[in-house]
Amino acid sequence: MILQTHELTKKYGEFYALNGVSITVKKGDIYGLVGRNGAGKTTFFKCIMGLAAPTDGAIEINGETANLNAARRQMGFMITPSFFPYLNAKENLEYLCRVKGVKEKGKVEWLLKIVGLMGVKKPFKVFSLGMKQRLGIAGALLASPPVVVLDEPINGLDPQGIIDMRTVIKEAHTQTGATFLISSHILAELDLVATRFGFIEQGVLLKEISHKELHERTKKSLLVEVDNTSKAQTILQSSGVEIAAVSGRQLTLDAHFDKSDELARALVNGGVKLYDLHRQETTLEEYFMRLIGGGRHA
């Protein structure tokens, strides 16, 4: 594991900004930290970066728990991009190279190409928000860090800016091999880039889940409600239909969406009373809202 927290807690008076948060980020992940505004995402990042001291718990960066300041120097961060307003993208990165002691030839040009700012001559002060965010990512990657933390990189961007940011993150991940930890309150957008997710609400980590597992939870299903589930299972299984789940009088099927009429006919002809049969799909947003609104069992 390249980054872990163990029961990380941050209190302000009696208010818990973080309450026992244990997160595991694996090497090579694009880890999406998902939560509504005020859920604790930025506080978590500040603790990771050393900008806020945890009240309790532990942080482990690349196996290091004691000398965290040294470990943090090997990480790249982008919270709010801040550069010299009168310098262009290349000039700003070249200045950062001198500050960080980066002497790798061609590194600036390579990063500018990745973030789509190669050849941009205008000064930072007239950059769009999306351009500022992309330069912020280039700056975070400058010293070849194994872990890069991006706080709400798509917040406030227009649709095209969001698409550009998505492309940049994917390209940067592919080209650098760095592990990314990204926060957002928009699950649908993170879903397009992230490999794993952590859901946080009111300072509590509700769930960690892989991209594959998330889509297992939100995929389409066929719900069948009958008077006798045992008899219905026998009939359906004899027709080559696999039952994904049984709950009360309801059976869930994860396939055969185009054969609902045939399944209904087989059940009725087999003597089963059919009360309901319909397709269902849980959207990412519905899953997110159910998770943060209803607890830990989504």
Tab-separated table of C-alpha atoms in Angstrom:
chain	number	residue	atom	x	y	z
A	1	MET	CA	0.000	0.000	0.000
A	2	ILE	CA	1.379	3.378	-0.937
A	3	LEU	CA	-0.867	5.442	1.355
A	4	GLN	CA	-2.863	4.415	4.410
A	5	THR	CA	-4.584	6.113	7.299
A	6	HIS	CA	-5.533	4.354	10.505
A	7	GLU	CA	-8.525	5.736	12.447
A	8	LEU	CA	-7.587	9.269	11.376
A	9	THR	CA	-9.503	11.804	13.450
A	10	LYS	CA	-9.618	15.593	13.389
A	11	LYS	CA	-11.670	17.581	15.891
A	12	TYR	CA	-12.364	21.299	16.040
A	13	GLY	CA	-13.751	21.779	19.524
A	14	GLU	CA	-16.540	19.216	19.758
A	15	PHE	CA	-16.953	18.979	15.972
A	16	TYR	CA	-15.497	15.954	14.197
A	17	ALA	CA	-14.258	16.991	10.754
A	18	LEU	CA	-12.824	13.453	10.470
A	19	ASN	CA	-13.941	10.586	12.653
A	20	GLY	CA	-11.865	7.398	12.554
A	21	VAL	CA	-11.104	7.435	8.816
A	22	SER	CA	-9.100	4.406	7.636
A	23	ILE	CA	-8.288	4.643	3.927
A	24	THR	CA	-6.114	2.345	1.839
A	25	VAL	CA	-4.647	3.561	-1.463
A	26	LYS	CA	-2.839	0.929	-3.506
A	27	LYS	CA	0.114	1.635	-5.765
A	28	GLY	CA	-1.098	2.534	-9.240
A	29	ASP	CA	-4.607	3.466	-8.131
A	30	ILE	CA	-6.608	6.409	-9.298
A	31	TYR	CA	-8.438	6.637	-6.000
A	32	GLY	CA	-11.588	8.747	-5.968
A	33	LEU	CA	-12.543	10.227	-2.598
A	34	VAL	CA	-16.247	11.013	-2.989
A	35	GLY	CA	-18.310	13.163	-0.675
A	36	ARG	CA	-20.595	16.148	-0.579
A	37	ASN	CA	-19.204	19.610	0.107
A	38	GLY	CA	-18.206	19.722	3.757
A	39	ALA	CA	-17.978	15.933	4.071
A	40	GLY	CA	-14.330	16.060	5.179
A	41	LYS	CA	-12.423	15.583	1.923
A	42	THR	CA	-10.282	18.723	2.148
A	43	THR	CA	-9.614	18.200	5.859
A	44	PHE	CA	-8.420	14.690	5.051
A	45	PHE	CA	-6.049	16.049	2.403
A	46	LYS	CA	-4.750	18.739	4.753
A	47	CYS	CA	-3.884	16.070	7.316
A	48	ILE	CA	-2.148	13.996	4.651
A	49	MET	CA	-0.141	17.013	3.510
A	50	GLY	CA	0.761	18.177	7.009
A	51	LEU	CA	-1.288	21.376	6.777
A	52	ALA	CA	-3.459	20.222	9.689
A	53	ALA	CA	-2.444	18.099	12.654
A	54	PRO	CA	-4.696	15.083	13.297
A	55	THR	CA	-6.311	14.863	16.701
A	56	ASP	CA	-5.839	11.094	16.684
A	57	GLY	CA	-4.943	8.209	14.401
A	58	ALA	CA	-1.976	7.511	12.151
A	59	ILE	CA	-0.814	8.214	8.594
A	60	GLU	CA	1.433	5.889	6.601
A	61	ILE	CA	3.021	7.082	3.357
A	62	ASN	CA	4.896	4.511	1.311
A	63	GLY	CA	5.518	2.464	4.458
A	64	GLU	CA	6.754	5.479	6.463
A	65	THR	CA	4.981	6.428	9.687
A	66	ALA	CA	7.695	8.121	11.751
A	67	ASN	CA	9.328	10.599	9.372
A	68	LEU	CA	6.228	11.839	7.589
A	69	ASN	CA	7.738	15.180	6.594
A	70	ALA	CA	10.343	13.411	4.458
A	71	ALA	CA	7.667	11.177	2.951
A	72	ARG	CA	5.470	14.169	2.143
A	73	ARG	CA	8.287	15.753	0.168
A	74	GLN	CA	7.952	12.822	-2.225
A	75	MET	CA	4.286	13.612	-2.902
A	76	GLY	CA	2.719	15.993	-5.373
A	77	PHE	CA	-0.205	18.181	-4.338
A	78	MET	CA	-2.710	20.402	-6.072
A	79	ILE	CA	-5.203	22.211	-3.870
A	80	THR	CA	-5.569	25.697	-5.377
A	81	PRO	CA	-3.093	26.348	-8.199
A	82	SER	CA	-0.907	29.357	-7.376
A	83	PHE	CA	1.671	30.646	-9.855
A	84	PHE	CA	3.292	33.940	-10.801
A	85	PRO	CA	0.553	35.833	-12.700
A	86	TYR	CA	2.937	37.535	-15.139
A	87	LEU	CA	4.763	34.330	-16.217
A	88	ASN	CA	3.489	31.872	-18.791
A	89	ALA	CA	3.121	28.128	-18.212
A	90	LYS	CA	6.656	27.201	-19.219
A	91	GLU	CA	8.267	30.025	-17.259
A	92	ASN	CA	6.321	29.109	-14.124
A	93	LEU	CA	7.358	25.455	-14.337
A	94	GLU	CA	10.973	26.387	-15.010
A	95	TYR	CA	10.930	28.506	-11.858
A	96	LEU	CA	9.482	25.569	-9.914
A	97	CYS	CA	12.267	23.366	-11.279
A	98	ARG	CA	14.835	25.677	-9.714
A	99	VAL	CA	12.954	25.728	-6.398
A	100	LYS	CA	12.547	21.940	-6.286
A	101	GLY	CA	15.964	21.146	-7.690
A	102	VAL	CA	14.571	19.369	-10.747
A	103	LYS	CA	17.284	19.211	-13.412
A	104	GLU	CA	15.832	16.614	-15.756
A	105	LYS	CA	16.219	17.914	-19.298
A	106	GLY	CA	12.979	18.228	-21.236
A	107	LYS	CA	10.799	17.568	-18.179
A	108	VAL	CA	8.922	20.871	-18.433
A	109	GLU	CA	8.096	20.411	-22.113
A	110	TRP	CA	7.032	16.804	-21.510
A	111	LEU	CA	4.625	17.796	-18.746
A	112	LEU	CA	3.227	20.734	-20.702
A	113	LYS	CA	2.455	18.338	-23.533
A	114	ILE	CA	0.678	15.947	-21.142
A	115	VAL	CA	-1.534	18.697	-19.715
A	116	GLY	CA	-2.211	20.326	-23.072
A	117	LEU	CA	-0.390	23.618	-22.464
A	118	MET	CA	2.572	23.187	-24.792
A	119	GLY	CA	3.210	26.393	-26.750
A	120	VAL	CA	0.855	28.559	-24.655
A	121	LYS	CA	2.532	31.965	-24.418
A	122	LYS	CA	-0.021	34.059	-22.528
A	123	PRO	CA	0.583	34.773	-18.831
A	124	PHE	CA	-1.021	32.780	-16.042
A	125	LYS	CA	-3.194	35.733	-14.973
A	126	VAL	CA	-5.361	35.376	-18.098
A	127	PHE	CA	-5.641	31.579	-17.962
A	128	SER	CA	-9.082	30.035	-17.745
A	129	LEU	CA	-9.826	28.027	-14.583
A	130	GLY	CA	-9.304	24.803	-16.516
A	131	MET	CA	-5.892	25.925	-17.752
A	132	LYS	CA	-4.895	26.912	-14.209
A	133	GLN	CA	-5.943	23.483	-12.932
A	134	ARG	CA	-3.994	21.713	-15.659
A	135	LEU	CA	-0.872	23.742	-14.920
A	136	GLY	CA	-1.390	22.861	-11.256
A	137	ILE	CA	-1.269	19.169	-12.169
A	138	ALA	CA	1.930	19.708	-14.168
A	139	GLY	CA	3.447	21.434	-11.149
A	140	ALA	CA	2.409	18.560	-8.886
A	141	LEU	CA	4.096	16.081	-11.242
A	142	LEU	CA	7.305	18.064	-11.677
A	143	ALA	CA	9.447	16.150	-9.172
A	144	SER	CA	8.175	12.718	-10.369
A	145	PRO	CA	6.267	11.954	-7.150
A	146	PRO	CA	4.923	8.421	-6.604
A	147	VAL	CA	1.672	9.889	-5.202
A	148	VAL	CA	-0.272	12.900	-6.497
A	149	VAL	CA	-3.146	14.455	-4.529
A	150	LEU	CA	-5.739	16.535	-6.405
A	151	ASP	CA	-8.430	18.333	-4.409
A	152	GLU	CA	-11.624	18.905	-6.442
A	153	PRO	CA	-9.810	19.352	-9.785
A	154	ILE	CA	-13.083	19.624	-11.753
A	155	ASN	CA	-14.909	21.937	-9.360
A	156	GLY	CA	-16.178	25.040	-11.167
A	157	LEU	CA	-15.161	23.863	-14.639
A	158	ASP	CA	-17.451	24.083	-17.638
A	159	PRO	CA	-18.323	20.852	-19.533
A	160	GLN	CA	-15.373	21.179	-21.915
A	161	GLY	CA	-13.032	21.922	-19.022
A	162	ILE	CA	-14.228	18.771	-17.247
A	163	ILE	CA	-13.576	16.684	-20.356
A	164	ASP	CA	-10.099	18.213	-20.716
A	165	MET	CA	-9.315	17.517	-17.047
A	166	ARG	CA	-10.459	13.916	-17.377
A	167	THR	CA	-8.174	13.451	-20.376
A	168	VAL	CA	-5.223	15.036	-18.567
A	169	ILE	CA	-5.610	12.816	-15.496
A	170	LYS	CA	-5.796	9.646	-17.584
A	171	GLU	CA	-2.799	10.669	-19.693
A	172	ALA	CA	-0.746	11.720	-16.660
A	173	HIS	CA	-1.520	8.439	-14.926
A	174	THR	CA	-0.499	6.440	-17.998
A	175	GLN	CA	2.642	8.438	-18.759
A	176	THR	CA	4.004	8.835	-15.225
A	177	GLY	CA	2.803	5.686	-13.464
A	178	ALA	CA	2.005	7.804	-10.409
A	179	THR	CA	-0.750	6.928	-7.961
A	180	PHE	CA	-3.519	9.551	-7.915
A	181	LEU	CA	-5.785	10.471	-5.013
A	182	ILE	CA	-8.596	12.714	-6.263
A	183	SER	CA	-11.540	14.215	-4.407
A	184	SER	CA	-14.866	15.275	-5.869
A	185	HIS	CA	-18.543	15.534	-5.015
A	186	ILE	CA	-19.459	14.348	-8.533
A	187	LEU	CA	-19.365	10.537	-8.585
A	188	ALA	CA	-20.349	10.243	-12.247
A	189	GLU	CA	-17.256	12.189	-13.321
A	190	LEU	CA	-14.852	10.331	-11.034
A	191	ASP	CA	-16.338	7.085	-12.312
A	192	LEU	CA	-14.844	7.844	-15.723
A	193	VAL	CA	-11.270	7.918	-14.388
A	194	ALA	CA	-11.054	6.246	-10.965
A	195	THR	CA	-10.119	2.620	-10.318
A	196	ARG	CA	-11.179	2.640	-6.646
A	197	PHE	CA	-13.451	4.787	-4.514
A	198	GLY	CA	-13.866	5.869	-0.913
A	199	PHE	CA	-17.180	7.413	0.144
A	200	ILE	CA	-17.043	9.925	2.988
A	201	GLU	CA	-19.905	11.688	4.762
A	202	GLN	CA	-19.803	13.907	7.859
A	203	GLY	CA	-16.199	12.936	8.493
A	204	VAL	CA	-16.903	9.182	8.408
A	205	LEU	CA	-15.639	6.805	5.715
A	206	LEU	CA	-18.755	4.846	4.715
A	207	LYS	CA	-17.250	2.448	2.211
A	208	GLU	CA	-14.254	1.632	0.007
A	209	ILE	CA	-15.069	-0.109	-3.246
A	210	SER	CA	-13.384	-0.934	-6.557
A	211	HIS	CA	-14.661	0.351	-9.892
A	212	LYS	CA	-15.782	-3.166	-10.796
A	213	GLU	CA	-17.609	-3.661	-7.490
A	214	LEU	CA	-19.311	-0.277	-7.846
A	215	HIS	CA	-20.723	-1.274	-11.201
A	216	GLU	CA	-21.786	-4.639	-9.852
A	217	ARG	CA	-23.892	-2.678	-7.369
A	218	THR	CA	-25.392	-0.388	-10.010
A	219	LYS	CA	-25.898	-2.660	-13.004
A	220	LYS	CA	-29.244	-3.494	-14.556
A	221	SER	CA	-31.362	-6.277	-13.113
A	222	LEU	CA	-34.695	-7.960	-13.740
A	223	LEU	CA	-36.942	-8.138	-10.677
A	224	VAL	CA	-39.537	-10.922	-10.527
A	225	GLU	CA	-42.141	-11.065	-7.734
A	226	VAL	CA	-44.039	-14.335	-7.322
A	227	ASP	CA	-46.086	-16.296	-4.790
A	228	ASN	CA	-43.631	-19.203	-4.582
A	229	THR	CA	-39.937	-18.393	-5.032
A	230	SER	CA	-38.820	-22.008	-4.629
A	231	LYS	CA	-41.064	-23.192	-7.448
A	232	ALA	CA	-40.125	-20.172	-9.571
A	233	GLN	CA	-36.415	-20.918	-9.131
A	234	THR	CA	-36.898	-24.500	-10.288
A	235	ILE	CA	-38.790	-23.370	-13.396
A	236	LEU	CA	-36.309	-20.634	-14.297
A	237	GLN	CA	-33.217	-22.750	-13.653
A	238	SER	CA	-34.624	-25.542	-15.819
A	239	SER	CA	-34.745	-22.926	-18.604
A	240	GLY	CA	-31.059	-22.079	-18.084
A	241	VAL	CA	-31.716	-18.895	-16.095
A	242	GLU	CA	-29.365	-18.078	-13.199
A	243	ILE	CA	-30.845	-16.426	-10.122
A	244	ALA	CA	-28.682	-13.624	-8.734
A	245	ALA	CA	-30.584	-13.173	-5.474
A	246	VAL	CA	-33.766	-14.142	-3.631
A	247	SER	CA	-35.402	-11.890	-1.064
A	248	GLY	CA	-38.883	-12.542	0.285
A	249	ARG	CA	-41.140	-13.072	-2.737
A	250	GLN	CA	-38.693	-11.410	-5.115
A	251	LEU	CA	-36.058	-12.926	-7.385
A	252	THR	CA	-33.322	-10.843	-9.022
A	253	LEU	CA	-31.886	-11.784	-12.414
A	254	ASP	CA	-28.798	-10.098	-13.842
A	255	ALA	CA	-29.406	-11.204	-17.435
A	256	HIS	CA	-32.166	-12.213	-19.862
A	257	PHE	CA	-33.543	-8.675	-20.076
A	258	ASP	CA	-34.768	-9.319	-23.636
A	259	LYS	CA	-36.678	-12.491	-22.654
A	260	SER	CA	-38.990	-11.130	-19.974
A	261	ASP	CA	-42.114	-12.217	-21.897
A	262	GLU	CA	-40.774	-15.774	-22.254
A	263	LEU	CA	-39.891	-15.945	-18.561
A	264	ALA	CA	-43.329	-14.677	-17.552
A	265	ARG	CA	-45.019	-17.275	-19.764
A	266	ALA	CA	-42.877	-20.095	-18.361
A	267	LEU	CA	-43.689	-19.107	-14.771
A	268	VAL	CA	-47.435	-18.787	-15.348
A	269	ASN	CA	-47.608	-22.055	-17.318
A	270	GLY	CA	-45.699	-23.706	-14.471
A	271	GLY	CA	-48.381	-22.721	-11.985
A	272	VAL	CA	-46.606	-19.763	-10.386
A	273	LYS	CA	-48.571	-16.618	-9.635
A	274	LEU	CA	-46.646	-13.659	-11.125
A	275	TYR	CA	-47.246	-10.394	-9.271
A	276	ASP	CA	-44.627	-8.204	-10.903
A	277	LEU	CA	-41.784	-8.315	-13.440
A	278	HIS	CA	-39.779	-5.242	-14.359
A	279	ARG	CA	-36.299	-4.010	-15.215
A	280	GLN	CA	-34.355	-1.919	-12.742
A	281	GLU	CA	-31.111	0.009	-12.900
A	282	THR	CA	-29.526	1.857	-10.014
A	283	THR	CA	-27.671	4.908	-11.285
A	284	LEU	CA	-24.372	6.012	-9.760
A	285	GLU	CA	-26.107	9.034	-8.257
A	286	GLU	CA	-28.829	6.872	-6.700
A	287	TYR	CA	-26.208	4.557	-5.225
A	288	PHE	CA	-24.280	7.532	-3.815
A	289	MET	CA	-27.360	9.138	-2.277
A	290	ARG	CA	-28.574	5.835	-0.832
A	291	LEU	CA	-25.151	5.240	0.660
A	292	ILE	CA	-24.765	8.625	2.324
A	293	GLY	CA	-28.403	8.865	3.283
A	294	GLY	CA	-29.065	5.361	4.517
A	295	GLY	CA	-25.849	4.099	6.054
A	296	ARG	CA	-23.323	1.441	5.286
A	297	HIS	CA	-25.218	-1.352	3.573
A	298	ALA	CA	-25.650	-0.052	0.015
